[in-house]
mmCIF file with all atom_site columns, C-alpha atoms in Angstrom:
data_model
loop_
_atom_site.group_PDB
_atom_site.id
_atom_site.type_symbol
_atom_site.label_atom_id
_atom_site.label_alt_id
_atom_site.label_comp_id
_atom_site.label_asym_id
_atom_site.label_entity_id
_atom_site.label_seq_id
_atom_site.pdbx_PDB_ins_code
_atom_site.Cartn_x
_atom_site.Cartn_y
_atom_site.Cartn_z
_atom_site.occupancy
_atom_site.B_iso_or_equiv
_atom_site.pdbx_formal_charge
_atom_site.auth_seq_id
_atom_site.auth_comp_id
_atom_site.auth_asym_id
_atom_site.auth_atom_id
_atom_site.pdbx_PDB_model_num
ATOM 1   C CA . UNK A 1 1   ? 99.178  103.563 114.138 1.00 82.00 ? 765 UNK A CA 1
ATOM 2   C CA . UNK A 1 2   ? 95.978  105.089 115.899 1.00 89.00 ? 766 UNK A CA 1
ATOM 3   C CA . UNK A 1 3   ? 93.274  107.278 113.946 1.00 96.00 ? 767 UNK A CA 1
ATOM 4   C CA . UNK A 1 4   ? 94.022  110.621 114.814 1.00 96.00 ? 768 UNK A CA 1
ATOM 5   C CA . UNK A 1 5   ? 92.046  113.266 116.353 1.00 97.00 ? 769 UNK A CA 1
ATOM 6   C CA . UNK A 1 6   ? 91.297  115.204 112.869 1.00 97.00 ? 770 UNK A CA 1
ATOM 7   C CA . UNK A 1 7   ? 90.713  111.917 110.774 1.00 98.00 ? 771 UNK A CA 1
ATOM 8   C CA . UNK A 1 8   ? 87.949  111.249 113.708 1.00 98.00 ? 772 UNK A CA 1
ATOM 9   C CA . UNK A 1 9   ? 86.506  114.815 113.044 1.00 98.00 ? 773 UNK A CA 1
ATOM 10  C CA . UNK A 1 10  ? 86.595  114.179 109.641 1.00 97.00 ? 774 UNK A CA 1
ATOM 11  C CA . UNK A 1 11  ? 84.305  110.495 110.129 1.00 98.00 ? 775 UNK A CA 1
ATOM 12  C CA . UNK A 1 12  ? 81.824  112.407 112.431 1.00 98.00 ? 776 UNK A CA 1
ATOM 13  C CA . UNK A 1 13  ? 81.413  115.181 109.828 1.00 97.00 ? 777 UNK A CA 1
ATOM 14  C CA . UNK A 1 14  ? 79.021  112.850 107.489 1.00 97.00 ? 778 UNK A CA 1
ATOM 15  C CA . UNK A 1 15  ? 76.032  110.602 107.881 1.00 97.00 ? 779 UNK A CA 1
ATOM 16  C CA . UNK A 1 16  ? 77.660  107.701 106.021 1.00 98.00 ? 780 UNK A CA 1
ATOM 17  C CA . UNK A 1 17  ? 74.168  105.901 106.243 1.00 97.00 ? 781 UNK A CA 1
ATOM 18  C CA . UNK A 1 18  ? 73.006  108.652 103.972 1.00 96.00 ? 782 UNK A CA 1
ATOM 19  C CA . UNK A 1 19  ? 75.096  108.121 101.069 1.00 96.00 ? 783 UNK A CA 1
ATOM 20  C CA . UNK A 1 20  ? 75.450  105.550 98.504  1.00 94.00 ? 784 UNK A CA 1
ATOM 21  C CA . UNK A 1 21  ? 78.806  103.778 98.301  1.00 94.00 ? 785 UNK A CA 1
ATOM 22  C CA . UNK A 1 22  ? 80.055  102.688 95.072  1.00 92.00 ? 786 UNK A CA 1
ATOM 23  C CA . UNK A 1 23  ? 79.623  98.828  96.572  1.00 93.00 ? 787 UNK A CA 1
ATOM 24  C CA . UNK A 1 24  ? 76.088  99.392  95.934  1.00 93.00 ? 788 UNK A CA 1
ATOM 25  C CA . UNK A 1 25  ? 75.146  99.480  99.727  1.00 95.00 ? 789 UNK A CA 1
ATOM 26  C CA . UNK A 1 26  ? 75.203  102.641 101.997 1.00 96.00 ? 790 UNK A CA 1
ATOM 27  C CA . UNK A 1 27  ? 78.373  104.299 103.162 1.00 97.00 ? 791 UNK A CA 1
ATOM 28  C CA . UNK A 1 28  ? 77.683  103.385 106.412 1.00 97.00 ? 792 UNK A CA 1
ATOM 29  C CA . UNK A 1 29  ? 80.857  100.758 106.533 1.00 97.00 ? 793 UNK A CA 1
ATOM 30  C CA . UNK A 1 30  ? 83.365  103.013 105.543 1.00 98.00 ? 794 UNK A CA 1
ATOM 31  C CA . UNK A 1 31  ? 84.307  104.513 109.005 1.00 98.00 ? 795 UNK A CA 1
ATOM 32  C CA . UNK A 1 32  ? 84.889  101.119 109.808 1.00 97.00 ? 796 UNK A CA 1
ATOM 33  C CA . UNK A 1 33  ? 87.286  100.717 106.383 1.00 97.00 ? 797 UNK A CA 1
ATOM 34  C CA . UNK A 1 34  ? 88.955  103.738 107.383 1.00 98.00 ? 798 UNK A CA 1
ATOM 35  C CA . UNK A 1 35  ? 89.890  102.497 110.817 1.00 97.00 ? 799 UNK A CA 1
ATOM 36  C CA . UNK A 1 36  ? 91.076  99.099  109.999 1.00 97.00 ? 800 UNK A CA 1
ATOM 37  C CA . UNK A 1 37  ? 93.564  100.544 107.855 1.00 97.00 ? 801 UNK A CA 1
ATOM 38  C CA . UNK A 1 38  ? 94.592  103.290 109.461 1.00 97.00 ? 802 UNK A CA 1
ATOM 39  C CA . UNK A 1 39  ? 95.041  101.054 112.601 1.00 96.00 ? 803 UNK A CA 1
ATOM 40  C CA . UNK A 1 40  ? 96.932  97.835  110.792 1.00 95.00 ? 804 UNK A CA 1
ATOM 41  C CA . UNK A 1 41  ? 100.085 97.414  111.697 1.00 92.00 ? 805 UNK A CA 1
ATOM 42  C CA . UNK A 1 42  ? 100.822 94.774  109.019 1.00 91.00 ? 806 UNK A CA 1
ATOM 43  C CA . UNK A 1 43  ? 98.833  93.824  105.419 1.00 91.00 ? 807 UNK A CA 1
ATOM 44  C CA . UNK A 1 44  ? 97.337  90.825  106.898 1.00 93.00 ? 808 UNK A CA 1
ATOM 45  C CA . UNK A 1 45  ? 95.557  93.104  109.401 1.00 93.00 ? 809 UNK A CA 1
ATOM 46  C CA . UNK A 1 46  ? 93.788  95.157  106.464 1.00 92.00 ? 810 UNK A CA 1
ATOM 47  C CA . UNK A 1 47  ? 93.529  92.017  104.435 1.00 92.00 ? 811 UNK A CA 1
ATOM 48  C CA . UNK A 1 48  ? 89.952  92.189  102.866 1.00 90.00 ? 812 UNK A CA 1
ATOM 49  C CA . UNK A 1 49  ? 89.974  96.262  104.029 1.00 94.00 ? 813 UNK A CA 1
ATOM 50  C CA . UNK A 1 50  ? 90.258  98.782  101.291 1.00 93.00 ? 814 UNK A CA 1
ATOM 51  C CA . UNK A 1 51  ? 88.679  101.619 99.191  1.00 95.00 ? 815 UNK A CA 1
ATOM 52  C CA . UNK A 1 52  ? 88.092  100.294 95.986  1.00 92.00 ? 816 UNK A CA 1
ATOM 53  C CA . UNK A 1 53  ? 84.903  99.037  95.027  1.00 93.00 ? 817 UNK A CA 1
ATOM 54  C CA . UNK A 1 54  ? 83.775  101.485 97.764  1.00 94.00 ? 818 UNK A CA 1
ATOM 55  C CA . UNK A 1 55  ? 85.133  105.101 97.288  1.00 92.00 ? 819 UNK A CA 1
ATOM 56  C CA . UNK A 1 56  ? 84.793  104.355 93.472  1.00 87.00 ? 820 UNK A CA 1
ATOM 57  C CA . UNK A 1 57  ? 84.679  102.045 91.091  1.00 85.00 ? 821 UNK A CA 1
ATOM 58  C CA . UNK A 1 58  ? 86.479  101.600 87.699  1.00 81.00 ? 822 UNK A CA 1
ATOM 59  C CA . UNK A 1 59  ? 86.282  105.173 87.892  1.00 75.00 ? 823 UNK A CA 1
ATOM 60  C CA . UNK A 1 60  ? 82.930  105.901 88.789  1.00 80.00 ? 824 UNK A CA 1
ATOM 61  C CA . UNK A 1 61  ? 81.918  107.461 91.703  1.00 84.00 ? 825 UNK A CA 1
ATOM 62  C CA . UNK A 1 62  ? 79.520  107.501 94.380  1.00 88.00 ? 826 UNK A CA 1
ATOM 63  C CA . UNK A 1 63  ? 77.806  109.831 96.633  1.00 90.00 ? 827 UNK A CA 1
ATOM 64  C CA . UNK A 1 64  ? 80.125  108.802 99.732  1.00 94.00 ? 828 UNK A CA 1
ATOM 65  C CA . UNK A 1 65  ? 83.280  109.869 97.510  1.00 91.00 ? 829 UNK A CA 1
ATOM 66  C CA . UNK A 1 66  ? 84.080  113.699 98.333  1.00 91.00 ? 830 UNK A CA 1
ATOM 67  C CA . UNK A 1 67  ? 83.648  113.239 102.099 1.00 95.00 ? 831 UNK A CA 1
ATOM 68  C CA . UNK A 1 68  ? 85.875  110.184 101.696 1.00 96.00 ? 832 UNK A CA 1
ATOM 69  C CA . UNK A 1 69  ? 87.820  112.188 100.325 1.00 94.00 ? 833 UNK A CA 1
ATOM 70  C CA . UNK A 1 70  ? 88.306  114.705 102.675 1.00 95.00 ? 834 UNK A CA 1
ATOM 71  C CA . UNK A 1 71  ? 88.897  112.046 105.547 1.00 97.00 ? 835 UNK A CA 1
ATOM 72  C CA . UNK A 1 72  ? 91.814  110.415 103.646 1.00 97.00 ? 836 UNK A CA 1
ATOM 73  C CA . UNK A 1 73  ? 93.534  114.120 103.247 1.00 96.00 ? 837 UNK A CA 1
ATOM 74  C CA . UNK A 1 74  ? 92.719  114.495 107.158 1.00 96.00 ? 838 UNK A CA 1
ATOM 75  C CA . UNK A 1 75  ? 94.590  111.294 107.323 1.00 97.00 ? 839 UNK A CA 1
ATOM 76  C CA . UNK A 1 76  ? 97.593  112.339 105.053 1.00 96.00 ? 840 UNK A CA 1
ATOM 77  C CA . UNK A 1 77  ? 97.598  115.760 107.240 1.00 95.00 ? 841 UNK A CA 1
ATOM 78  C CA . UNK A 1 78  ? 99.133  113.421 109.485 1.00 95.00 ? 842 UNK A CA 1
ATOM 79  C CA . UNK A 1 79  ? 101.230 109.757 110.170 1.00 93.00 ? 843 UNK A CA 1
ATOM 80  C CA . UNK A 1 80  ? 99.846  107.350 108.262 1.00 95.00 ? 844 UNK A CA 1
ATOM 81  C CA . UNK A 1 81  ? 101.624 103.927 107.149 1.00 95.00 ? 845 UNK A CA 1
ATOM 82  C CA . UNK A 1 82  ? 103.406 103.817 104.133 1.00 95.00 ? 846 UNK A CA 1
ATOM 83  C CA . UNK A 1 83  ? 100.801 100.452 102.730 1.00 94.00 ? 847 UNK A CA 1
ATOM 84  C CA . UNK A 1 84  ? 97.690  103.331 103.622 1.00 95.00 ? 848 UNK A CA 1
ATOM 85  C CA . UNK A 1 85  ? 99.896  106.360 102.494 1.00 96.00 ? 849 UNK A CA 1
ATOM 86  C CA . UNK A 1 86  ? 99.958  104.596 98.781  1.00 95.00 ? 850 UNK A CA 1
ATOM 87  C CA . UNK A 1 87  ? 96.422  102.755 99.171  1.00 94.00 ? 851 UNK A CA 1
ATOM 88  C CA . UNK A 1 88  ? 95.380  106.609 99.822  1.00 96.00 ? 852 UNK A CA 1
ATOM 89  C CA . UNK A 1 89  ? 96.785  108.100 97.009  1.00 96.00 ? 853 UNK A CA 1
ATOM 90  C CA . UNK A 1 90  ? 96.224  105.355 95.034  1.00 94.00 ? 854 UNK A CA 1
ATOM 91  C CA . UNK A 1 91  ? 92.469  106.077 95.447  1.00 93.00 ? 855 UNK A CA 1
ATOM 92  C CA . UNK A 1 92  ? 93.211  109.726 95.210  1.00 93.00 ? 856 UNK A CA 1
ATOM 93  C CA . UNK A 1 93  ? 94.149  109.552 91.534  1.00 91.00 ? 857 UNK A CA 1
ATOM 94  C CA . UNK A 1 94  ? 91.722  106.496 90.617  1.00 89.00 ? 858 UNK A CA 1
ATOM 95  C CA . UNK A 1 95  ? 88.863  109.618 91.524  1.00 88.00 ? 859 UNK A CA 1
ATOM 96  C CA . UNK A 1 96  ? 90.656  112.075 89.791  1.00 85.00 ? 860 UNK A CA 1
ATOM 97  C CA . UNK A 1 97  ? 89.720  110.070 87.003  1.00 81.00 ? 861 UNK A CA 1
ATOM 98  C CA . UNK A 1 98  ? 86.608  109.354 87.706  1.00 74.00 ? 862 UNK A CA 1
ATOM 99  C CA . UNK A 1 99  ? 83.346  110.113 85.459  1.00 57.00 ? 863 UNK A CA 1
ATOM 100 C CA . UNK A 1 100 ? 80.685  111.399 88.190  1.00 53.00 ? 864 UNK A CA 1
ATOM 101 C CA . UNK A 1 101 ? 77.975  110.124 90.334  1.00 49.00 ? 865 UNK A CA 1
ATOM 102 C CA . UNK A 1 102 ? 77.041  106.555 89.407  1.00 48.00 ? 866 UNK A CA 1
ATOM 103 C CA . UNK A 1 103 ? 76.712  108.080 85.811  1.00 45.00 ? 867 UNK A CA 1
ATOM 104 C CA . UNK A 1 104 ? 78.321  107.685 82.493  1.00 43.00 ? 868 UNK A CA 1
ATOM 105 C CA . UNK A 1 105 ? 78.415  111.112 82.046  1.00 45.00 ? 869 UNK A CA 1
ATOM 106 C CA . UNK A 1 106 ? 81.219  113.136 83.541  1.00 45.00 ? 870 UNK A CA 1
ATOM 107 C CA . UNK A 1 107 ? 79.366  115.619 86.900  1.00 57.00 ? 871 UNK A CA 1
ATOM 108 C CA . UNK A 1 108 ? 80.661  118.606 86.880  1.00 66.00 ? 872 UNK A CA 1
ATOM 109 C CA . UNK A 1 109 ? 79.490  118.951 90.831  1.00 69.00 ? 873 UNK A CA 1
ATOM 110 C CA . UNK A 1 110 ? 81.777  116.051 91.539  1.00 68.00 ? 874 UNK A CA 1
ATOM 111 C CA . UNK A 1 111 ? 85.036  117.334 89.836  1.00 71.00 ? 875 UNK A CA 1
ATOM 112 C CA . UNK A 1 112 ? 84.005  120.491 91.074  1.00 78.00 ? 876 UNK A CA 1
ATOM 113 C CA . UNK A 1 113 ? 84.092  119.119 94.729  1.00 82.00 ? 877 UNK A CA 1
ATOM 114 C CA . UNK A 1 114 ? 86.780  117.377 94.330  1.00 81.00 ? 878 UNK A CA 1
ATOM 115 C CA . UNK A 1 115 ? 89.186  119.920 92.857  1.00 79.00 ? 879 UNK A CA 1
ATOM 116 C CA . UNK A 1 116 ? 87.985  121.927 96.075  1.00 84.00 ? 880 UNK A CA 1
ATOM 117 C CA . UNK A 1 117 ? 89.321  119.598 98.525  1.00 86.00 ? 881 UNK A CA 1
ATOM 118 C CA . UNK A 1 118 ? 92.309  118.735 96.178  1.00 84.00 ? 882 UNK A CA 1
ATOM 119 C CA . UNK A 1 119 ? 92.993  122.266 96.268  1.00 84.00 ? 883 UNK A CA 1
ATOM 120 C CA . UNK A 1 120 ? 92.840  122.267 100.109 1.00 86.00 ? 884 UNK A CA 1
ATOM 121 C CA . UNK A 1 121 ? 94.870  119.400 100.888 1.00 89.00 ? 885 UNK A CA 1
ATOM 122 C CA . UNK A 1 122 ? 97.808  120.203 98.553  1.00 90.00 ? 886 UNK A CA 1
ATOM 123 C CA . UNK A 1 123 ? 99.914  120.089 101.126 1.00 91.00 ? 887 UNK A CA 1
ATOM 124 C CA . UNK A 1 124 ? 99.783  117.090 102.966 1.00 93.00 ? 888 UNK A CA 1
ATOM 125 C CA . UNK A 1 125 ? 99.380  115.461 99.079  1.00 93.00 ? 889 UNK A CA 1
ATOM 126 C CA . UNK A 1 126 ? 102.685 117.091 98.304  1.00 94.00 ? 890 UNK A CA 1
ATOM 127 C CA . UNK A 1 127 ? 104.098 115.860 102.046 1.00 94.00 ? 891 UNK A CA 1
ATOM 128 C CA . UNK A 1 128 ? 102.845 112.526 100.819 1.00 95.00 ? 892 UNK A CA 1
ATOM 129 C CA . UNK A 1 129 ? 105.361 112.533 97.763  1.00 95.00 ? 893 UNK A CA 1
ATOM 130 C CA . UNK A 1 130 ? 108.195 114.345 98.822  1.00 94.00 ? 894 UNK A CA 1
ATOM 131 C CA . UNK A 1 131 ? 108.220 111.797 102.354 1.00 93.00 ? 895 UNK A CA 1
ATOM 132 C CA . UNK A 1 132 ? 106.976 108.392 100.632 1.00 93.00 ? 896 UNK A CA 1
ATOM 133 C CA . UNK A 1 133 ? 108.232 105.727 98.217  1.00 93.00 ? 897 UNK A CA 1
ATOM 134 C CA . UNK A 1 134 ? 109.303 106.351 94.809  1.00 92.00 ? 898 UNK A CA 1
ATOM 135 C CA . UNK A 1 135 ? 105.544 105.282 93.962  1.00 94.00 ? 899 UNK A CA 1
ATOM 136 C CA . UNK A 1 136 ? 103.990 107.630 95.875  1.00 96.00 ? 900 UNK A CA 1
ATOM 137 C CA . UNK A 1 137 ? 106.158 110.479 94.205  1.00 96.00 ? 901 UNK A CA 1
ATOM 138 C CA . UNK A 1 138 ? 104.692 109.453 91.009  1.00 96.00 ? 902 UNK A CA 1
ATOM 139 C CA . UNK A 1 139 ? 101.711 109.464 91.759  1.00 95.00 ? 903 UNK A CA 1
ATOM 140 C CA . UNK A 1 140 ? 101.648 113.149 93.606  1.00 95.00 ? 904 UNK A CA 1
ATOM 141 C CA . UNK A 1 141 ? 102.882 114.048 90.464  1.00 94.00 ? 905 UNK A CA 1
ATOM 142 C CA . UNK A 1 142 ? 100.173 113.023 88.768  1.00 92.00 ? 906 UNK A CA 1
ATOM 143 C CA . UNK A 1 143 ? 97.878  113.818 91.138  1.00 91.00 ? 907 UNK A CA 1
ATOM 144 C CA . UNK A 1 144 ? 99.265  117.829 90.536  1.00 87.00 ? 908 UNK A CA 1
ATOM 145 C CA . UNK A 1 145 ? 99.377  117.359 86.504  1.00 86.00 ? 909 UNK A CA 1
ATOM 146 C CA . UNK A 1 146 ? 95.766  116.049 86.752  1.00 83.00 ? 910 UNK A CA 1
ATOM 147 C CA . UNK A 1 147 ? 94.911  119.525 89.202  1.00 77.00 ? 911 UNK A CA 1
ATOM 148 C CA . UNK A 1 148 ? 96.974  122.198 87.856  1.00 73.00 ? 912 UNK A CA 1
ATOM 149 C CA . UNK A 1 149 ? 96.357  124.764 90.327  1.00 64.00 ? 913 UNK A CA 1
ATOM 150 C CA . UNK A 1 150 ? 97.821  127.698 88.105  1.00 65.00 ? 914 UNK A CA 1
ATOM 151 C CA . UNK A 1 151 ? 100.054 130.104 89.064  1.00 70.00 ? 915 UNK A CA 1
ATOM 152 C CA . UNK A 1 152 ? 102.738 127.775 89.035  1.00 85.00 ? 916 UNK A CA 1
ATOM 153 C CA . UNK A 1 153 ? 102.182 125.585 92.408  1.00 86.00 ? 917 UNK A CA 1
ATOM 154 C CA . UNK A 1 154 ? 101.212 122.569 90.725  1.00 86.00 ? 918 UNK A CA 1
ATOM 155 C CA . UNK A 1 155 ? 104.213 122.504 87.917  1.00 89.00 ? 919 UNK A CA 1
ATOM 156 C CA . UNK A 1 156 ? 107.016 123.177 90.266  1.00 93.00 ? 920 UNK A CA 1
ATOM 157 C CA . UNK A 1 157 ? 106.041 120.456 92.768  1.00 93.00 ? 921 UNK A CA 1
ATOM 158 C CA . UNK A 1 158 ? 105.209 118.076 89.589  1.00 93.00 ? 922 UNK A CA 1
ATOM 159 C CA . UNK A 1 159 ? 108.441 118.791 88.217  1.00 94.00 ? 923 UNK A CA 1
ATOM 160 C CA . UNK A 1 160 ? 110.683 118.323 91.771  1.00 94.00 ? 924 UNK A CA 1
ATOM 161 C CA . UNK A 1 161 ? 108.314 115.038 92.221  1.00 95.00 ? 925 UNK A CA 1
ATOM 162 C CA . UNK A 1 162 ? 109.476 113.675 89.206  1.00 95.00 ? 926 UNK A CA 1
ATOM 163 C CA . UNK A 1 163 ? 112.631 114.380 89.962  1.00 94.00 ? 927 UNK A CA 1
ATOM 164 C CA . UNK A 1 164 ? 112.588 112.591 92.826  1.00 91.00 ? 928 UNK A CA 1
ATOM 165 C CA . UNK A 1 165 ? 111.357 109.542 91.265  1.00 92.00 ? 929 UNK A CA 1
ATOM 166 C CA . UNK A 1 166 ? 114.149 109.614 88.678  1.00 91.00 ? 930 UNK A CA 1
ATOM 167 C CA . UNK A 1 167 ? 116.549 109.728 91.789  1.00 87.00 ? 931 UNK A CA 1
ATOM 168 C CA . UNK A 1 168 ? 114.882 107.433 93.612  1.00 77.00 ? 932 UNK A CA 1
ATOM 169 C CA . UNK A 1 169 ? 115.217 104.816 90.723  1.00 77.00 ? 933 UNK A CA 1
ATOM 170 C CA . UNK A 1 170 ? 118.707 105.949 89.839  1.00 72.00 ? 934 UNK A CA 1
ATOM 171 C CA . UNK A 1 171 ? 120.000 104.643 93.331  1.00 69.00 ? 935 UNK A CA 1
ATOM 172 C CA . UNK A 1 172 ? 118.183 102.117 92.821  1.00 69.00 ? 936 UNK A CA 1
ATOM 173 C CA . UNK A 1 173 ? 119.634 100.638 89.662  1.00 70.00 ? 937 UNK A CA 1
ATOM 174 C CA . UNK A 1 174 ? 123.176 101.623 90.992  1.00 70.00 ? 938 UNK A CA 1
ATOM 175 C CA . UNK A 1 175 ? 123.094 98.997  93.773  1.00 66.00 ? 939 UNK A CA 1
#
């Protein structure tokens, strides 16, 4: 697959030299990250290529997180593998959980952030769940229980998500 137009946008946005990566280096690797797996067309080709230990890290997070962020919901706006579709989300709800800036103590300015650009890319997240594996379903769903949106949104989709999980694994176990 080829990085698309907006996921480009999205890398140019930031001066990844400027922030601190959860790695402990600068962010200044991660465009390359990004393109390596956006671009693999098999796991060996992302093999050593990923986000953890960079976007955060047992649920810490760094400076380069949010705009991370935003580029991997770019990416989900559009066709992305179904090994980066779950390593995205995957990521996705490993921040959710996360505890702030290279802190112990929870940032407000982080979650803040990030429940902005959750918020944002609903969409494609939801896309992402309703389109992917049984895996990725789950964790949408989580994903919309950990961000719940209010005036509904969030428990609907949760609720058809996990529905489509328990189909999923019902046709499964049938064959």
């Amino acid at each position: 697959m080829a990085v698309s137009a907006l996921v480009r946008a999205e890398l140019a946005r930031h001066d990844w030299s400027a922030l601190s990566c959860a790695c402990g280096d600068w962010a200044e690797h991660l465009p390359l990250v990004f393109e390596t797996l956006l671009t693999a067309e098999s796991p060996e080709d992302a093999s050593g290529y990923g986000l953890f230990g960079h976007v955060e890290y047992s649920c810490v997070l760094a400076e380069c997180t949010v705009p991370a962020v935003g580029v991997i919901l770019a990416a989900l706006a559009g066709e992305v593998s179904p090994m980066v579709r779950t390593e995205f989300l995957e990521t996705l709800l490993s921040v959710a959980h996360g505890s702030g800036y290279n802190s112990a103590r929870p940032s407000k300015r982080a979650n803040d952030e990030y429940r902005a650009l959750m918020q944002e890319g609903f969409w494609p997240l939801v896309r992402a769940g309703l389109t992917g594996s049984a895996q990725d379903a789950e964790t949408v769903a989580d994903l919309c229980e950990y961000f719940d949106l209010g005036d509904g949104k969030s428990a609907h989709y949760r609720a058809l998500l996990r529905e489509r999980v328990r189909a999923r694994t019902k046709r499964r176990a049938a064959r």
